Each structure stands twice: as structure tokens, then as C-alpha cells.
Tab-separated table of C-alpha atoms and ligand atoms in Angstrom:
chain	number	residue	atom	x	y	z
A	1	UNK	CA	1.066	-2.783	-3.214
A	2	UNK	CA	3.393	-0.962	-5.674
A	3	UNK	CA	2.230	0.225	-9.103
A	4	UNK	CA	4.621	1.101	-11.888
A	5	UNK	CA	4.225	2.699	-15.141
A	6	UNK	CA	6.013	-0.190	-17.089
A	7	UNK	CA	3.528	-2.800	-15.851
A	8	UNK	CA	0.600	-0.516	-16.385
A	9	UNK	CA	1.743	-0.053	-20.109
A	10	UNK	CA	2.189	-3.858	-20.383
A	11	UNK	CA	-1.314	-4.342	-19.121
A	12	UNK	CA	-2.644	-1.843	-21.508
A	13	UNK	CA	-0.910	-3.135	-24.625
A	14	UNK	CA	-1.928	-6.801	-23.890
A	15	UNK	CA	-5.516	-5.654	-23.417
A	16	UNK	CA	-5.865	-3.217	-26.284
A	17	UNK	CA	-3.217	-4.250	-28.581
A	18	UNK	CA	-1.803	-0.707	-28.809
A	19	UNK	CA	1.126	1.315	-27.595
A	20	UNK	CA	0.063	3.549	-24.619
A	21	UNK	CA	1.328	6.625	-23.028
A	22	UNK	CA	1.259	6.844	-19.276
A	23	UNK	CA	0.343	9.689	-16.763
A	24	UNK	CA	0.426	9.577	-13.048
A	25	UNK	CA	-1.358	11.479	-10.138
A	26	UNK	CA	-0.644	11.159	-6.251
A	27	UNK	CA	-3.074	11.052	-3.350
A	28	UNK	CA	-3.265	13.760	-0.736
A	29	UNK	CA	-3.617	14.370	2.960
A	30	UNK	CA	-4.748	17.604	4.670
A	31	UNK	CA	-2.200	18.809	7.225
A	32	UNK	CA	-4.520	21.590	8.455
A	33	UNK	CA	-7.584	23.606	7.434
A	34	UNK	CA	-10.733	21.534	7.952
A	35	UNK	CA	-13.984	22.684	6.677
A	36	UNK	CA	-12.712	26.084	5.764
A	37	UNK	CA	-12.811	25.651	1.955
A	38	UNK	CA	-16.552	26.151	1.247
A	39	UNK	CA	-16.523	29.386	3.168
A	40	UNK	CA	-13.620	30.817	1.060
A	41	UNK	CA	-10.904	29.923	3.503
A	42	UNK	CA	-7.461	28.408	3.779
A	43	UNK	CA	-6.403	24.758	3.651
A	44	UNK	CA	-2.911	23.233	3.901
A	45	UNK	CA	-2.595	19.781	2.142
A	46	UNK	CA	0.218	18.049	0.672
A	47	UNK	CA	0.415	15.292	-1.955
A	48	UNK	CA	1.479	11.805	-0.812
A	49	UNK	CA	3.387	8.980	-2.346
A	50	UNK	CA	0.519	6.807	-3.472
A	51	UNK	CA	-0.392	6.931	-7.147
A	52	UNK	CA	-2.910	6.276	-9.905
A	53	UNK	CA	-1.582	5.740	-13.324
A	54	UNK	CA	-3.680	6.267	-16.583
A	55	UNK	CA	-2.366	4.743	-19.868
A	56	UNK	CA	-4.020	5.981	-22.857
A	57	UNK	CA	-4.008	5.196	-26.606
A	58	UNK	CA	-6.317	6.371	-29.429
A	59	UNK	CA	-9.170	4.511	-31.074
A	60	UNK	CA	-10.983	5.523	-34.155
A	61	UNK	CA	-14.692	4.896	-33.485
A	62	UNK	CA	-15.349	7.775	-31.218
A	63	UNK	CA	-15.775	5.656	-28.193
A	64	UNK	CA	-14.163	5.898	-24.743
A	65	UNK	CA	-13.118	2.638	-23.162
A	66	UNK	CA	-11.939	2.504	-19.624
A	67	UNK	CA	-10.452	-0.435	-17.817
A	68	UNK	CA	-9.725	-0.404	-14.186
A	69	UNK	CA	-7.053	-2.966	-13.151
A	70	UNK	CA	-8.289	-2.381	-9.471
A	71	UNK	CA	-11.809	-3.390	-10.294
A	72	UNK	CA	-10.905	-5.804	-13.094
A	73	UNK	CA	-13.816	-4.115	-14.990
A	74	UNK	CA	-14.297	-2.424	-18.403
A	75	UNK	CA	-16.856	0.249	-19.313
A	76	UNK	CA	-17.355	1.997	-22.584
A	77	UNK	CA	-19.583	4.754	-24.116
A	78	UNK	CA	-19.985	6.912	-27.084
A	79	UNK	CA	-18.128	10.188	-26.285
A	80	UNK	CA	-20.339	12.500	-28.478
A	81	UNK	CA	-23.631	11.577	-26.758
A	82	UNK	CA	-22.307	11.434	-23.185
A	83	UNK	CA	-24.719	13.118	-20.951
A	84	UNK	CA	-24.823	13.668	-17.224
A	85	UNK	CA	-25.772	10.091	-16.589
A	86	UNK	CA	-23.535	8.292	-14.206
A	87	UNK	CA	-24.237	4.689	-13.285
A	88	UNK	CA	-23.189	4.724	-9.665
A	89	UNK	CA	-19.828	2.900	-10.359
A	90	UNK	CA	-16.154	3.462	-10.401
A	91	UNK	CA	-16.304	4.537	-14.094
A	92	UNK	CA	-18.361	7.749	-13.188
A	93	UNK	CA	-15.146	9.303	-11.964
A	94	UNK	CA	-13.197	9.089	-15.272
A	95	UNK	CA	-16.265	9.368	-17.405
A	96	UNK	CA	-17.046	12.550	-15.378
A	97	UNK	CA	-13.657	13.902	-16.548
A	98	UNK	CA	-14.530	13.261	-20.158
A	99	UNK	CA	-17.874	15.065	-19.578
A	100	UNK	CA	-16.299	18.059	-17.685
A	101	UNK	CA	-13.533	18.455	-20.385
A	102	UNK	CA	-16.075	18.757	-23.106
A	103	UNK	CA	-18.045	21.201	-21.048
A	104	UNK	CA	-14.770	23.148	-20.859
A	105	UNK	CA	-14.499	23.076	-24.833
A	106	UNK	CA	-11.574	20.557	-24.832
A	107	UNK	CA	-11.998	18.099	-27.816
A	108	UNK	CA	-12.026	14.534	-26.635
A	109	UNK	CA	-11.350	11.867	-29.472
A	110	UNK	CA	-11.911	8.088	-29.131
A	111	UNK	CA	-9.567	6.319	-26.700
A	112	UNK	CA	-8.694	3.219	-24.672
A	113	UNK	CA	-7.518	3.852	-21.141
A	114	UNK	CA	-6.144	1.707	-18.400
A	115	UNK	CA	-6.394	2.938	-14.798
A	116	UNK	CA	-4.372	1.378	-11.993
A	117	UNK	CA	-3.602	2.782	-8.585
A	118	UNK	CA	-2.372	2.010	-5.120
A	119	UNK	CA	-4.280	4.602	-3.255
A	120	UNK	CA	-6.499	2.984	-0.627
A	121	UNK	CA	-10.118	3.561	-2.026
A	122	UNK	CA	-12.558	5.353	0.255
A	123	UNK	CA	-10.005	5.827	2.960
A	124	UNK	CA	-9.894	9.564	2.734
A	125	UNK	CA	-6.836	9.985	0.989
A	126	UNK	CA	-8.605	11.200	-2.143
A	127	UNK	CA	-8.246	8.202	-4.577
A	128	UNK	CA	-11.161	10.017	-6.357
A	129	UNK	CA	-9.114	13.109	-7.123
A	130	UNK	CA	-6.153	11.003	-8.036
A	131	UNK	CA	-8.139	9.056	-10.622
A	132	UNK	CA	-9.715	12.204	-11.993
A	133	UNK	CA	-6.446	14.112	-12.373
A	134	UNK	CA	-4.554	11.132	-13.903
A	135	UNK	CA	-7.438	10.744	-16.434
A	136	UNK	CA	-7.470	14.433	-17.185
A	137	UNK	CA	-3.702	14.612	-17.700
A	138	UNK	CA	-3.918	11.678	-20.290
A	139	UNK	CA	-6.809	13.137	-22.164
A	140	UNK	CA	-5.390	16.703	-22.259
A	141	UNK	CA	-2.128	15.292	-23.569
A	142	UNK	CA	-4.117	13.362	-26.251
A	143	UNK	CA	-6.018	16.486	-27.276
A	144	UNK	CA	-2.810	18.541	-27.345
A	145	UNK	CA	-4.305	21.065	-24.872
A	146	UNK	CA	-2.705	22.411	-21.652
A	147	UNK	CA	-4.879	23.992	-18.862
A	148	UNK	CA	-3.539	26.231	-16.070
A	149	UNK	CA	-3.926	24.332	-12.789
A	150	UNK	CA	-6.927	26.188	-11.524
A	151	UNK	CA	-8.945	25.119	-14.718
A	152	UNK	CA	-7.486	21.566	-14.576
A	153	UNK	CA	-8.506	21.379	-11.045
A	154	UNK	CA	-11.856	22.747	-11.495
A	155	UNK	CA	-12.577	20.303	-14.547
A	156	UNK	CA	-11.847	17.447	-12.172
A	157	UNK	CA	-13.955	18.919	-9.361
A	158	UNK	CA	-16.930	19.354	-11.840
A	159	UNK	CA	-16.522	15.585	-12.639
A	160	UNK	CA	-16.921	14.766	-9.017
A	161	UNK	CA	-19.506	17.379	-8.063
A	162	UNK	CA	-21.769	17.200	-11.193
A	163	UNK	CA	-21.297	13.786	-12.744
A	164	UNK	CA	-20.415	11.671	-9.783
A	165	UNK	CA	-22.629	13.754	-7.499
A	166	UNK	CA	-20.226	14.258	-4.573
A	167	UNK	CA	-20.155	17.684	-3.089
A	168	UNK	CA	-16.481	18.128	-2.496
A	169	UNK	CA	-14.484	21.426	-2.421
A	170	UNK	CA	-11.586	22.298	-4.731
A	171	UNK	CA	-8.807	21.234	-2.384
A	172	UNK	CA	-8.241	17.610	-3.354
A	173	UNK	CA	-8.059	18.167	-7.071
A	174	UNK	CA	-5.957	21.310	-6.817
A	175	UNK	CA	-3.210	19.628	-4.622
A	176	UNK	CA	-3.205	16.425	-6.486
A	177	UNK	CA	-2.553	18.395	-9.694
A	178	UNK	CA	-0.248	21.144	-8.339
A	179	UNK	CA	1.691	19.802	-5.448
A	180	UNK	CA	5.529	19.875	-5.213
A	181	UNK	CA	7.616	17.347	-3.418
A	182	UNK	CA	8.991	18.241	0.101
A	183	UNK	CA	6.374	20.988	0.222
A	184	UNK	CA	2.935	21.664	1.674
A	185	UNK	CA	0.594	23.722	-0.149
A	186	UNK	CA	-1.296	26.630	1.423
A	187	UNK	CA	-4.324	27.156	-0.850
A	188	UNK	CA	-6.585	30.053	-0.675
A	189	UNK	CA	-9.883	28.640	-1.749
A	190	UNK	CA	-11.371	31.952	-2.607
A	191	UNK	CA	-8.513	33.603	-4.528
A	192	UNK	CA	-7.541	30.232	-5.904
A	193	UNK	CA	-3.946	31.088	-5.247
A	194	UNK	CA	-1.367	28.948	-3.453
A	195	UNK	CA	2.059	29.130	-1.776
A	196	UNK	CA	4.379	26.184	-1.312
A	197	UNK	CA	5.874	25.783	2.041
A	198	UNK	CA	8.908	23.874	3.311
A	199	UNK	CA	8.330	20.620	5.422
A	200	UNK	CA	11.213	19.857	7.721
A	201	UNK	CA	13.352	16.971	6.475
A	202	UNK	CA	13.483	15.372	9.882
A	203	UNK	CA	9.898	14.691	10.408
A	204	UNK	CA	7.518	12.317	8.624
A	205	UNK	CA	3.767	12.653	8.065
A	206	UNK	CA	2.229	9.475	9.368
A	207	UNK	CA	-1.518	8.760	8.516
A	208	UNK	CA	-3.423	6.282	10.817
A	209	UNK	CA	-6.758	4.944	9.690
A	210	UNK	CA	-9.222	4.437	12.536
A	211	UNK	CA	-11.111	2.084	10.271
A	212	UNK	CA	-14.361	3.857	11.436
A	213	UNK	CA	-16.297	4.486	8.313
A	214	UNK	CA	-18.512	7.532	8.376
A	215	UNK	CA	-21.633	6.194	10.129
A	216	UNK	CA	-25.148	6.892	8.886
A	217	UNK	CA	-26.308	8.855	11.672
A	218	UNK	CA	-23.120	11.010	11.575
A	219	UNK	CA	-23.311	11.424	7.857
A	220	UNK	CA	-26.643	13.072	8.507
A	221	UNK	CA	-24.625	15.201	10.965
A	222	UNK	CA	-22.281	16.052	8.196
A	223	UNK	CA	-25.092	17.707	6.188
A	224	UNK	CA	-26.222	19.471	9.467
A	225	UNK	CA	-22.795	20.954	9.802
A	226	UNK	CA	-22.925	22.696	6.409
A	227	UNK	CA	-26.371	24.058	7.289
A	228	UNK	CA	-25.214	25.348	10.640
A	229	UNK	CA	-22.204	26.965	9.124
A	230	UNK	CA	-24.217	28.639	6.326
A	231	UNK	CA	-26.976	29.875	8.764
A	232	UNK	CA	-24.258	31.373	10.837
A	233	UNK	CA	-22.466	32.929	7.922
A	234	UNK	CA	-25.841	34.527	6.842
A	235	UNK	CA	-26.197	36.157	10.113
A	236	UNK	CA	-22.731	37.644	10.146
A	237	UNK	CA	-23.053	38.772	6.650
A	238	UNK	CA	-26.322	40.623	7.413
A	239	UNK	CA	-24.816	42.296	10.360
A	240	UNK	CA	-21.371	43.147	9.072
A	241	UNK	CA	-21.345	44.224	5.388
A	242	UNK	CA	-17.602	43.731	5.037
A	243	UNK	CA	-18.100	40.026	5.653
A	244	UNK	CA	-18.938	38.371	2.436
A	245	UNK	CA	-17.880	34.792	3.581
A	246	UNK	CA	-16.781	33.512	7.035
A	247	UNK	CA	-13.304	33.735	5.664
A	248	UNK	CA	-13.685	37.530	6.376
A	249	UNK	CA	-15.087	37.302	9.815
A	250	UNK	CA	-13.267	37.716	13.155
A	251	UNK	CA	-14.049	36.346	16.559
A	252	UNK	CA	-15.265	39.818	17.387
A	253	UNK	CA	-17.691	39.714	14.498
A	254	UNK	CA	-19.031	36.371	15.682
A	255	UNK	CA	-19.531	37.676	19.294
A	256	UNK	CA	-21.435	40.584	18.082
A	257	UNK	CA	-23.913	38.278	16.333
A	258	UNK	CA	-23.960	35.472	18.856
A	259	UNK	CA	-27.443	36.182	20.210
A	260	UNK	CA	-28.835	35.952	16.651
A	261	UNK	CA	-27.653	32.457	15.775
A	262	UNK	CA	-28.010	29.030	17.530
A	263	UNK	CA	-25.480	27.787	19.875
A	264	UNK	CA	-24.528	25.069	17.209
A	265	UNK	CA	-24.057	27.692	14.451
A	266	UNK	CA	-21.792	29.882	16.759
A	267	UNK	CA	-19.591	26.898	17.595
A	268	UNK	CA	-19.273	25.686	14.027
A	269	UNK	CA	-18.461	29.192	12.782
A	270	UNK	CA	-15.911	29.697	15.613
A	271	UNK	CA	-14.107	26.496	14.465
A	272	UNK	CA	-13.881	27.957	10.891
A	273	UNK	CA	-12.724	31.380	12.048
A	274	UNK	CA	-10.112	29.957	14.449
A	275	UNK	CA	-9.081	27.291	11.886
A	276	UNK	CA	-8.171	29.908	9.259
A	277	UNK	CA	-5.987	31.728	11.796
A	278	UNK	CA	-4.364	28.361	12.681
A	279	UNK	CA	-3.572	27.749	9.037
A	280	UNK	CA	-1.786	31.141	8.891
A	281	UNK	CA	0.071	30.356	12.190
A	282	UNK	CA	1.164	27.035	10.813
A	283	UNK	CA	2.619	28.807	7.759
A	284	UNK	CA	4.598	31.010	10.011
A	285	UNK	CA	5.704	27.970	12.027
A	286	UNK	CA	6.731	26.104	8.897
A	287	UNK	CA	8.763	29.037	7.418
A	288	UNK	CA	10.542	29.286	10.798
A	289	UNK	CA	11.229	25.581	10.706
A	290	UNK	CA	9.392	25.378	14.051
A	291	UNK	CA	7.984	21.883	14.131
A	292	UNK	CA	7.146	21.971	17.856
A	293	UNK	CA	4.908	24.936	17.264
A	294	UNK	CA	3.255	23.470	14.169
A	295	UNK	CA	2.482	20.244	16.105
A	296	UNK	CA	0.925	22.237	18.902
A	297	UNK	CA	-1.316	24.006	16.411
A	298	UNK	CA	-2.316	20.596	14.877
A	299	UNK	CA	-3.581	19.472	18.100
A	300	UNK	CA	-5.518	22.712	18.696
A	301	UNK	CA	-7.066	22.187	15.342
A	302	UNK	CA	-8.236	18.602	16.475
A	303	UNK	CA	-9.667	19.957	19.831
A	304	UNK	CA	-11.576	22.536	17.687
A	305	UNK	CA	-12.896	19.799	15.317
A	306	UNK	CA	-13.835	17.730	18.328
A	307	UNK	CA	-15.443	20.390	20.550
A	308	UNK	CA	-16.543	23.145	18.344
A	309	UNK	CA	-17.309	21.475	15.013
A	310	UNK	CA	-18.490	18.236	16.749
A	311	UNK	CA	-17.105	16.165	13.865
A	312	UNK	CA	-14.779	13.752	15.549
A	313	UNK	CA	-15.692	10.438	17.129
A	314	UNK	CA	-14.508	8.525	20.118
A	315	UNK	CA	-12.267	6.092	18.103
A	316	UNK	CA	-10.415	8.888	16.287
A	317	UNK	CA	-9.997	10.923	19.594
A	318	UNK	CA	-8.485	7.834	21.145
A	319	UNK	CA	-6.045	7.458	18.223
A	320	UNK	CA	-4.927	11.016	18.522
A	321	UNK	CA	-4.421	10.771	22.336
A	322	UNK	CA	-2.375	7.549	21.911
A	323	UNK	CA	-0.253	9.219	19.215
A	324	UNK	CA	0.538	12.283	21.331
A	325	UNK	CA	1.872	9.954	24.172
A	326	UNK	CA	4.605	8.612	21.862
A	327	UNK	CA	8.079	9.892	21.755
A	328	UNK	CA	8.890	11.946	18.744
A	329	UNK	CA	5.258	12.780	17.933
A	330	UNK	CA	4.882	16.589	17.612
A	331	UNK	CA	1.179	16.865	16.640
A	332	UNK	CA	-1.826	14.760	15.770
A	333	UNK	CA	-5.311	15.557	14.388
A	334	UNK	CA	-8.319	14.235	12.582
A	335	UNK	CA	-7.914	14.902	8.854
A	336	UNK	CA	-10.720	14.888	6.368
A	337	UNK	CA	-14.489	15.674	6.714
A	338	UNK	CA	-14.767	13.881	10.037
A	339	UNK	CA	-16.981	11.323	11.830
A	340	UNK	CA	-14.286	8.755	11.418
A	341	UNK	CA	-11.528	8.225	8.864
A	342	UNK	CA	-7.850	9.013	9.335
A	343	UNK	CA	-5.682	10.989	11.671
A	344	UNK	CA	-2.496	12.793	10.425
A	345	UNK	CA	0.486	12.833	12.651
A	346	UNK	CA	3.854	14.667	12.564
A	347	UNK	CA	6.654	12.435	13.817
A	348	UNK	CA	10.433	12.572	14.135
A	349	UNK	CA	12.029	10.473	11.288
A	350	UNK	CA	13.990	8.278	13.675
A	351	UNK	CA	10.905	7.473	15.784
A	352	UNK	CA	8.498	6.579	12.947
A	353	UNK	CA	8.785	2.763	13.107
A	354	UNK	CA	8.421	2.643	16.874
A	355	UNK	CA	5.599	5.213	16.647
A	356	UNK	CA	3.585	3.068	14.124
A	357	UNK	CA	4.034	-0.092	16.208
A	358	UNK	CA	3.012	1.631	19.484
A	359	UNK	CA	-0.024	3.331	18.050
A	360	UNK	CA	-1.188	0.195	16.540
A	361	UNK	CA	-0.682	-1.769	19.734
A	362	UNK	CA	-2.271	0.941	21.839
A	363	UNK	CA	-5.262	1.235	19.608
A	364	UNK	CA	-5.760	-2.441	19.535
A	365	UNK	CA	-5.499	-2.693	23.341
A	366	UNK	CA	-7.818	0.098	23.929
A	367	UNK	CA	-10.681	-0.407	21.379
A	368	UNK	CA	-9.772	-3.852	19.895
A	369	UNK	CA	-9.426	-2.324	16.417
A	370	UNK	CA	-6.387	-2.839	13.986
A	371	UNK	CA	-5.454	0.559	12.602
A	372	UNK	CA	-3.720	0.881	9.436
A	373	UNK	CA	-0.660	3.359	9.261
A	374	UNK	CA	1.075	4.865	6.486
A	375	UNK	CA	4.412	6.662	6.552
A	376	UNK	CA	4.200	9.374	3.722
A	377	UNK	CA	6.487	11.424	1.831
A	378	UNK	CA	5.392	14.894	0.624
A	379	UNK	CA	5.219	14.254	-3.122
A	380	UNK	CA	5.011	15.760	-6.509
A	381	UNK	CA	1.605	16.539	-8.083
A	382	UNK	CA	0.599	15.361	-11.428
A	383	UNK	CA	1.867	18.505	-13.162
A	384	UNK	CA	5.325	18.224	-11.554
A	385	UNK	CA	5.397	14.450	-12.249
A	386	UNK	CA	4.754	15.194	-15.988
A	387	UNK	CA	7.550	17.770	-16.011
A	388	UNK	CA	9.939	15.361	-14.366
A	389	UNK	CA	9.215	12.781	-17.010
A	390	UNK	CA	10.211	15.192	-19.743
A	391	UNK	CA	7.939	16.847	-22.241
A	392	UNK	CA	6.744	13.489	-23.553
A	393	UNK	CA	5.284	11.040	-21.074
A	394	UNK	CA	6.688	7.493	-20.577
A	395	UNK	CA	5.932	5.393	-23.579
A	396	UNK	CA	6.385	1.706	-24.354
A	397	UNK	CA	6.099	-0.100	-27.591
A	398	UNK	CA	3.263	-2.581	-27.779
A	399	UNK	CA	4.450	-6.019	-26.682
A	400	UNK	CA	7.655	-4.648	-25.439
B	1	ADP	P1	-11.465	8.558	-1.523
B	1	ADP	O1	-11.388	9.734	-2.500
B	1	ADP	O2	-11.378	9.005	0.010
B	1	ADP	O3	-10.600	7.446	-1.765
B	1	ADP	P2	-14.111	8.320	-2.609
B	1	ADP	O4	-15.320	7.614	-2.278
B	1	ADP	O5	-14.199	9.776	-2.806
B	1	ADP	O6	-13.033	7.915	-1.551
B	1	ADP	O7	-13.537	7.793	-3.869
B	1	ADP	C1	-13.184	6.344	-4.157
B	1	ADP	C2	-13.801	5.921	-5.515
B	1	ADP	O8	-12.961	6.480	-6.630
B	1	ADP	C3	-13.651	4.308	-5.729
B	1	ADP	O9	-14.664	3.700	-5.066
B	1	ADP	C4	-13.719	4.373	-7.160
B	1	ADP	O10	-15.019	4.471	-7.702
B	1	ADP	C5	-13.007	5.594	-7.672
B	1	ADP	N1	-11.520	5.056	-7.954
B	1	ADP	C6	-10.463	5.452	-7.287
B	1	ADP	N2	-9.353	4.805	-7.785
B	1	ADP	C7	-9.819	4.139	-8.863
B	1	ADP	C8	-9.141	3.304	-9.783
B	1	ADP	N3	-7.744	3.155	-9.781
B	1	ADP	N4	-9.810	2.688	-10.694
B	1	ADP	C9	-11.204	2.842	-10.712
B	1	ADP	N5	-11.859	3.659	-9.912
B	1	ADP	C10	-11.090	4.267	-9.040
B	2	MG	MG1	-12.729	11.372	-2.466
């Protein structure tokens, strides 16, 4: 499905009878650096060419009115009295942004907003950060306020953590806001600094959805993982004063503490320590334009997620192995929190079509499941999209 600003503006003016202004935010995929963010570590995501569009126009009664074209649903509330009271629906994401902006001291006046996106919902490509950042961009413009990227990302993260109640790290919102086309973003989740890295022109990032939703038993496992990591981190911290977060730990530090933690904690922590190293090695490979090495590191990261972090599943493992058998595939790994979801694959441009067909056919033959595959472009984040649109965002007269 394509979404375009002109059509979104049209929908908005027909619904609200007012001229709107449009803002866009992309989706994202994580190339490498899984489960490192909440221990102050390194991640390397990029924005991808799906988008959420937010069209906004003012209203005078102090109310916020959100309409989602995706859900065909409208929700409104009085801004001044908005508390931490989500209703467990799509509207919590944009309403959470209103709440978080006000917490940040940004004035939010009455408005109508139309939201429309083509990011697959709940597929691990962060439609949630996309809708949050698009909403924040629109409301900041309406307030005449500019926020630096860390604060913008943090407002959106607070919307998701505190208003929606989903405990995500900062990666999604940060890259959706701050990415730059043709670049991956190496984000230091403790310092909140980032570096943009070149992606070779002759490869494509292909995302394959295993169609396995996080299973109930495994979601319990997800909670266990964080507990196991935190328990291990506490042991290392007590033993080695220089280690504040696992980010600071080496394999030697872990080995020295091995007999004071559970086997599970040791393996989970080992994944995180080695994963931070892999992100740095990936940086070197990208700077050298060495896509073969980068692909090899991706697979090593998959093996670590599978064996040490125990957060893959049979279907995703199969999808990775099928991908690696194809010509022109440099690397493949599970992406996202785990226990299902998508793989990210690095594929030679000329081979992408054949790759997608072969992976779909192989997965169907092996497990009887139809995978969805997306060939992605490393895309601009919301701030770069805004800059590219000029100082004023795209506007359209009502009824035009
Ligand atoms: P993911 O971020 O992986 O897509 P999440 O469960 O974190 O999955 O977020 C998906 C939710 O975000 C949707 O179910 C919906 O509530 C909200 N959302 C995303 N895009 C839109 C949109 N265009 N309109 C309204 N709500 C949206
Ligand atoms: Mg999400």
C-alpha cells in the first residue's frame, strides 16, 4: 500500500473542513545490536521506506481529535485534563505524545489530526515509533517549538513507556526521528550519541516475516531474559567496580564472576557483551565497505541470539538458514526482541528478486508458512524528511 501526503491532506480536509499541514516519519529495522540497549550498549538500526503521515490543523475548543485512516476510527479528549489514562487502543500512541509533550513543558493547543501509514502494524518494524514521531513532529510545529533529537526521541519513548505501558528502549524513536538515507545509525544508548555509517549501494536489506507472533509462553520468557540479564549485571557490578552497566564488562569480567551467577544469566550476559563487540566490528566492516565481513557478523549475532540469549525459535532459525543458502545473501539474522517476528538479510541488489522468491518457496516447503518479504531502502528519518520538505511542511488548501 502506498501512502502519500496529498491524499492524506485530502482526507483531512474532507473530514475536518480545514487546511492541514503534513508531517512524515518512517519505520525502522535493527541491523545488529539486539538486547543491548537496556544495559547502556550499542545498536545499529536504520530507517526504512514505510511511512506514517500526520496531518494537523488547529481547532479552538482545546480538544485533541485524532482520526486514524488505518483504523477508520476517531478519538477525542480535552487536552488540559489529559492524565495517564490510556484506553488500550491505537489512540494511546498519539495521545501519549500529547501527554509527554506537556510533561516536557511544550504547549499543546486544540487540534484535529489525521494519521495514515503503510507500516505493517505489529510486525516488529516499529509502526508505534513511526506514529509517535509523526504526531510529535506535527504538534511541535503547531507549537512553534523545536526539540533536539534526544528530547524528541525521549518524548516519544515516554509516550510508549508511560502512557501506552510498553517497556521499549530508546532505539526505535531515536532512529525514526534522526536517520539519514543510505546510512545506518550506530547509536550509543548510554551517551545518547550516534554516528551515521555508509551502507554499500550494491546490497539491499530484505526483511522476511516468519509470521510467528510472540507466543504466550515465550513472552513470559522475554520477561525472564531481562531478569536474568539484570541479575548477572548486578553480580559483575558488585565484583568489578569499574563496571556500571554490562556495557562496560569484558568476557574476562564475566568469567571471573561465572561461579556466582546462574548458567542462564552467564549466557544472557555473554550474548550482550559479545553483541556490543559485534556492533563495533560491524562499524569497521561498513567503513571499509566490506559487506562479506558484515554479513558474517550478522550470522554470528544470530547464533548468539539463538544459543546464548535463547530468544529465537525454530521457524526463524529455518528462515535464516534458507536465506543463507541463496546466492547473493551475505548475512541473515533474527531482528527485534525475539521469539518470532522478522529476519533481516543483506542481499546483493541483482539477486533480490530471486532471493525473495526462493526464501518464500523454501519456507513454504519446509514449514508450510507463507512468509512476507520486504525489500527496503535505508531512508531519511522524520527530521531529515522535514528538512527536505523545506522550512514549511507540505500544505494543501482545503478542498484543493
Ligand atoms: P510495531 O511497533 O512492531 O508495529 P506495536 O505493537 O509496538 O507494533 O505498535 C503497533 C500499534 O501502533 C498499532 O496496533 C496501533 O495501535 C499503533 N499504530 C501504528 N500505526 C498507526 C496508525 N497509522 N494509526 C493508528 N495507530 C497506529
Ligand atoms: Mg512497537
